[in-house]
Amino acid sequence: MRRSPAHLLFALCAALLPALAEAQATAFLFGTVRDETGGTLPAANVSIVGTQQGTVCDAQGTYRLAVPAGQSVRVRISYSGMRAYEEEVLLNAGEERRLDASLRFITLGVIDVQGTRAQRESGIERIDPRLARFNPSPQGGVESLLSGQIGVVMRNELSSGYSVRGGNFDENLVYVNDIEVYRPFLVRAGQQEGLSFPNPDMIDRLQFSAGGFEARYGDKMSSVLDIHYKRPKAFAGSAMASLLGGAFHLENTMLHKRLRQITGFRYRTNQLVLSGLDTRGEYRPVYTDLQSYWTYDLKDNVELGFLGLYSRNRYSVVPQNRETEFGPFNQALRFTVYFDGQERTAFETYFGALSLNVQATRDLLLKFQASGYRTYEDESFTIQGQYLLGELERDPGSSEFGEVVRDLGVGTFLDHARNTLEATVLTVAHKGYLQLPNDRYLQWGVDARRESITDRINEWSMVDSADYSIPLSTGEDLELGYALKSRLSMESIRASAYLQNTWRWDQGGDRWWTLIAGARAQHWTYNGQTVASPRARLTYHPGWKKAITLDSIVDRDYSFWLAGGLYYQPPFYREVRKFDGTLNPDIRAQRSIHVLMGMDRMFEIWQRPFKFTAEAYYKAMDDLIPYEVDNIRIRYYGTNNAKGFATGIDTKLSGQFIEGIDSWMGISVMTAQEDLKDDFYYWRYNAAGDTIYPGYTADQVAVDSSRVEPKLIPRPTDQRVNVAMFFQDEMPRWPTFKVHVNIVFGTGLPFGPPNFSRYPDTLRTEIYRRVDIGFSKQFLGAEGQSHRGWRRHIDNLWLTAEVFNLLNINNTIDHTWVTDVSGRQYSIPDYLTPRRFNLKLIAWF
């Protein structure tokens, strides 16, 4: 039977009607998720309660979620470490409604125990920067919060430096607002270093990765510290005053919230801490820092930003004397020095950055940046020391117990330096972010950087150990034990680019896979080398469930990941300069192949959230540039003549041992070793066939020798075991009283005599042990506390009493070497700070 066109049209409409009805039964929610300070929350979760339907906020904290129309649904917005927000909505078919949310922090804790999918996918750990104000640490910066994070080792409370999985500090990337920042070049000791770049009061997001990081991050071999400053939402500020200095910051909005600014000032003096060192003297450390970050909305989708910094670190000391006792009971020794002279160092830094962010479409964000970094560094010292090394009386019954009964060495040393360095780094960069269909996320970037460095070196030292160094003189000329004078300059351009994509596959039942893969490349004009680094990370969330009863099923919230890639580290200026004060134009990038696998689990104990994380890793390294560590100064050999590896296991347990207050504990076991390709030494033998040890063997005349090639030796950062714990507690009946405890334990690090040879550096320092504790009392801001009169202008007011190095343990940072007349060498430990006390008053308004 032949159908008419009207019948066909009716049948087609009947077939399409259900689909059209279903399409019209959909509505959309969109908005921005922020924290209580106004900062956006990328990767915040937005979901419909009781369903599997949801989405994740993008890098700007915005979301778009499809919801059923014509029925009431409850929308939940959540972010780890913050109180979730829920709201019931009823939308008409086709309606689009804005729903913004501001989430409140749960506690002052550093640990995100709930976790988010985006954080698990990228391997980035998010840390609460506000805890830096409560963390009992003489250093005081946000870097102190890294102690105990996966793979991190920190052994110097005076420095912001840290090592990650066998690497030194130069192997770590540090970004502020997507711009790489630096530490002073000439710094020798932690007391000279001063304030680090990041200001804790201005930070919105603080994220850290210990390895296996994405291609969007730069070319370093160890870790990434990614910091973003706040974009204020309203007027606020803070002030802090302590015996170690103070800080102040203000933030506000103007022009109907289109213009935003946050400005912070810091002043710090470590005189209280330095006065406890073995070297007594007049210490005058003064560190100041001023930063300001402005953003302005040119249009609703175009933002202009500026970040400026001026930093001035001044350190001077007139040493007077030093007395150090060391050694075992059967050979207790005392090293006494009387000083003349003084030391002065000055580091002055200027930094400025302009940024333009364009939200071209709902799914496309474009960033453009230009920045300039300028540093002036000056190091001057002339210090003479007259020393005495003596053996102490060990017999408790003797009237001279504890006194010097035998002189082992008497001598004089003279150290002199007049060094200056100027460095300028200019950078232009572009980054793009595109949300693609099928839950894919594409990122790319290009940048070019011009580096100009001028270095003037004039330093020498002399040691006269009771005529020991006099044989270095010939005729009427005295040859110094060490002398270096040079003027160096280096100009170069680096260009780099990266591309990476994210693929997500949801398989239902809270089971999903995510793959992040990409590559980056860099070219450096100084040596003409181009390197390419592919990187990938695969994450699996099995969505396991466990039935407790017939009506009760709980999540067994595990995730597993496998990551790896090729990580190059093109050299910067210090790696290029050799011990003789020349530059090596043939230097190449160091190379490391990373392979790591890990897992984490979210669970509850005592109805409180906890998280356990474990990672195992292996890094195969080649074209390494060997180096030696002198206090915190890293001195490179300037040649690619080593290969090595690092491997280990990191574990971490974090959670609320006390309800509402976060704590953690981390344990790391690792080894890092290297093999210098051209190192060797000789054993010398006397006529009796005995090995000759200078200062010990009676017959010092060599008649034979044998060549030894050391093969693998430990790298300078080879700390086999590290345990770190941060614990917070509060009084049960007085919740405004809180206690914060830092505990660190670490095995010894390799060291050796200062002879510019790596193979003797196989001795081990003493075990590192340190306990810091802080007691805090909240006077304003808690429930039930008065806000009348002047108090109404203050949101929170805290008073903290801190005890640094509670157990007063002598921890070693370096060694001073002296030689007696027989040629025997002694290593005298240079101790870090003893027990010290501090008071701190903190106010937020």
PDB file of N, CA and C in Angstrom, residues 529-557:
ATOM      1  N   GLN A 529      73.152  22.573  21.655  1.00  0.00           N
ATOM      2  CA  GLN A 529      72.486  21.287  21.853  1.00  0.00           C
ATOM      3  C   GLN A 529      70.970  21.445  21.875  1.00  0.00           C
ATOM      4  N   THR A 530      70.289  20.500  21.259  1.00  0.00           N
ATOM      5  CA  THR A 530      68.829  20.418  21.308  1.00  0.00           C
ATOM      6  C   THR A 530      68.443  19.087  21.961  1.00  0.00           C
ATOM      7  N   VAL A 531      67.556  19.139  22.927  1.00  0.00           N
ATOM      8  CA  VAL A 531      67.127  17.932  23.628  1.00  0.00           C
ATOM      9  C   VAL A 531      65.607  17.811  23.527  1.00  0.00           C
ATOM     10  N   ALA A 532      65.116  16.585  23.524  1.00  0.00           N
ATOM     11  CA  ALA A 532      63.683  16.297  23.465  1.00  0.00           C
ATOM     12  C   ALA A 532      63.329  15.318  24.575  1.00  0.00           C
ATOM     13  N   SER A 533      62.216  15.575  25.244  1.00  0.00           N
ATOM     14  CA  SER A 533      61.842  14.795  26.433  1.00  0.00           C
ATOM     15  C   SER A 533      60.398  14.323  26.333  1.00  0.00           C
ATOM     16  N   PRO A 534      60.167  13.059  25.959  1.00  0.00           N
ATOM     17  CA  PRO A 534      58.810  12.504  26.035  1.00  0.00           C
ATOM     18  C   PRO A 534      58.484  12.080  27.466  1.00  0.00           C
ATOM     19  N   ARG A 535      57.241  12.286  27.904  1.00  0.00           N
ATOM     20  CA  ARG A 535      56.826  11.944  29.255  1.00  0.00           C
ATOM     21  C   ARG A 535      55.384  11.442  29.230  1.00  0.00           C
ATOM     22  N   ALA A 536      55.058  10.523  30.145  1.00  0.00           N
ATOM     23  CA  ALA A 536      53.708   9.965  30.183  1.00  0.00           C
ATOM     24  C   ALA A 536      53.380   9.507  31.601  1.00  0.00           C
ATOM     25  N   ARG A 537      52.070   9.504  31.899  1.00  0.00           N
ATOM     26  CA  ARG A 537      51.583   9.028  33.195  1.00  0.00           C
ATOM     27  C   ARG A 537      50.221   8.380  32.985  1.00  0.00           C
ATOM     28  N   LEU A 538      50.081   7.139  33.456  1.00  0.00           N
ATOM     29  CA  LEU A 538      48.834   6.374  33.347  1.00  0.00           C
ATOM     30  C   LEU A 538      48.303   6.108  34.742  1.00  0.00           C
ATOM     31  N   THR A 539      47.051   6.478  34.977  1.00  0.00           N
ATOM     32  CA  THR A 539      46.418   6.312  36.290  1.00  0.00           C
ATOM     33  C   THR A 539      45.168   5.448  36.148  1.00  0.00           C
ATOM     34  N   TYR A 540      44.992   4.535  37.104  1.00  0.00           N
ATOM     35  CA  TYR A 540      43.827   3.645  37.099  1.00  0.00           C
ATOM     36  C   TYR A 540      43.151   3.688  38.460  1.00  0.00           C
ATOM     37  N   HIS A 541      41.841   3.914  38.427  1.00  0.00           N
ATOM     38  CA  HIS A 541      41.033   3.889  39.646  1.00  0.00           C
ATOM     39  C   HIS A 541      40.034   2.744  39.515  1.00  0.00           C
ATOM     40  N   PRO A 542      40.228   1.636  40.256  1.00  0.00           N
ATOM     41  CA  PRO A 542      39.407   0.441  40.014  1.00  0.00           C
ATOM     42  C   PRO A 542      37.978   0.544  40.536  1.00  0.00           C
ATOM     43  N   GLY A 543      37.713   1.507  41.426  1.00  0.00           N
ATOM     44  CA  GLY A 543      36.354   1.647  41.943  1.00  0.00           C
ATOM     45  C   GLY A 543      35.891   0.464  42.760  1.00  0.00           C
ATOM     46  N   TRP A 544      36.815  -0.152  43.510  1.00  0.00           N
ATOM     47  CA  TRP A 544      36.467  -1.318  44.298  1.00  0.00           C
ATOM     48  C   TRP A 544      35.476  -0.976  45.408  1.00  0.00           C
ATOM     49  N   LYS A 545      34.588  -1.902  45.674  1.00  0.00           N
ATOM     50  CA  LYS A 545      33.603  -1.774  46.753  1.00  0.00           C
ATOM     51  C   LYS A 545      33.740  -2.960  47.691  1.00  0.00           C
ATOM     52  N   LYS A 546      33.294  -2.747  48.926  1.00  0.00           N
ATOM     53  CA  LYS A 546      33.307  -3.828  49.906  1.00  0.00           C
ATOM     54  C   LYS A 546      31.977  -3.834  50.641  1.00  0.00           C
ATOM     55  N   ALA A 547      31.319  -5.007  50.665  1.00  0.00           N
ATOM     56  CA  ALA A 547      30.038  -5.138  51.348  1.00  0.00           C
ATOM     57  C   ALA A 547      30.272  -5.417  52.826  1.00  0.00           C
ATOM     58  N   ILE A 548      29.803  -4.511  53.680  1.00  0.00           N
ATOM     59  CA  ILE A 548      29.903  -4.696  55.122  1.00  0.00           C
ATOM     60  C   ILE A 548      28.721  -5.518  55.623  1.00  0.00           C
ATOM     61  N   THR A 549      27.528  -5.122  55.200  1.00  0.00           N
ATOM     62  CA  THR A 549      26.305  -5.884  55.470  1.00  0.00           C
ATOM     63  C   THR A 549      25.519  -5.945  54.171  1.00  0.00           C
ATOM     64  N   LEU A 550      24.338  -6.574  54.239  1.00  0.00           N
ATOM     65  CA  LEU A 550      23.521  -6.668  53.036  1.00  0.00           C
ATOM     66  C   LEU A 550      23.091  -5.299  52.536  1.00  0.00           C
ATOM     67  N   ASP A 551      22.949  -4.341  53.454  1.00  0.00           N
ATOM     68  CA  ASP A 551      22.488  -3.006  53.078  1.00  0.00           C
ATOM     69  C   ASP A 551      23.579  -1.948  53.138  1.00  0.00           C
ATOM     70  N   SER A 552      24.821  -2.343  53.379  1.00  0.00           N
ATOM     71  CA  SER A 552      25.900  -1.361  53.557  1.00  0.00           C
ATOM     72  C   SER A 552      27.091  -1.739  52.685  1.00  0.00           C
ATOM     73  N   ILE A 553      27.427  -0.854  51.761  1.00  0.00           N
ATOM     74  CA  ILE A 553      28.574  -1.033  50.874  1.00  0.00           C
ATOM     75  C   ILE A 553      29.464   0.200  50.989  1.00  0.00           C
ATOM     76  N   VAL A 554      30.746  -0.008  51.189  1.00  0.00           N
ATOM     77  CA  VAL A 554      31.681   1.115  51.314  1.00  0.00           C
ATOM     78  C   VAL A 554      32.703   1.046  50.189  1.00  0.00           C
ATOM     79  N   ASP A 555      33.240   2.227  49.854  1.00  0.00           N
ATOM     80  CA  ASP A 555      34.274   2.298  48.831  1.00  0.00           C
ATOM     81  C   ASP A 555      35.609   1.808  49.388  1.00  0.00           C
ATOM     82  N   ARG A 556      36.313   1.054  48.588  1.00  0.00           N
ATOM     83  CA  ARG A 556      37.733   0.769  48.851  1.00  0.00           C
ATOM     84  C   ARG A 556      38.500   1.624  47.853  1.00  0.00           C
ATOM     85  N   ASP A 557      38.771   2.853  48.280  1.00  0.00           N
ATOM     86  CA  ASP A 557      39.192   3.920  47.370  1.00  0.00           C
ATOM     87  C   ASP A 557      40.697   3.837  47.102  1.00  0.00           C
TER      88      ASP A 557
END
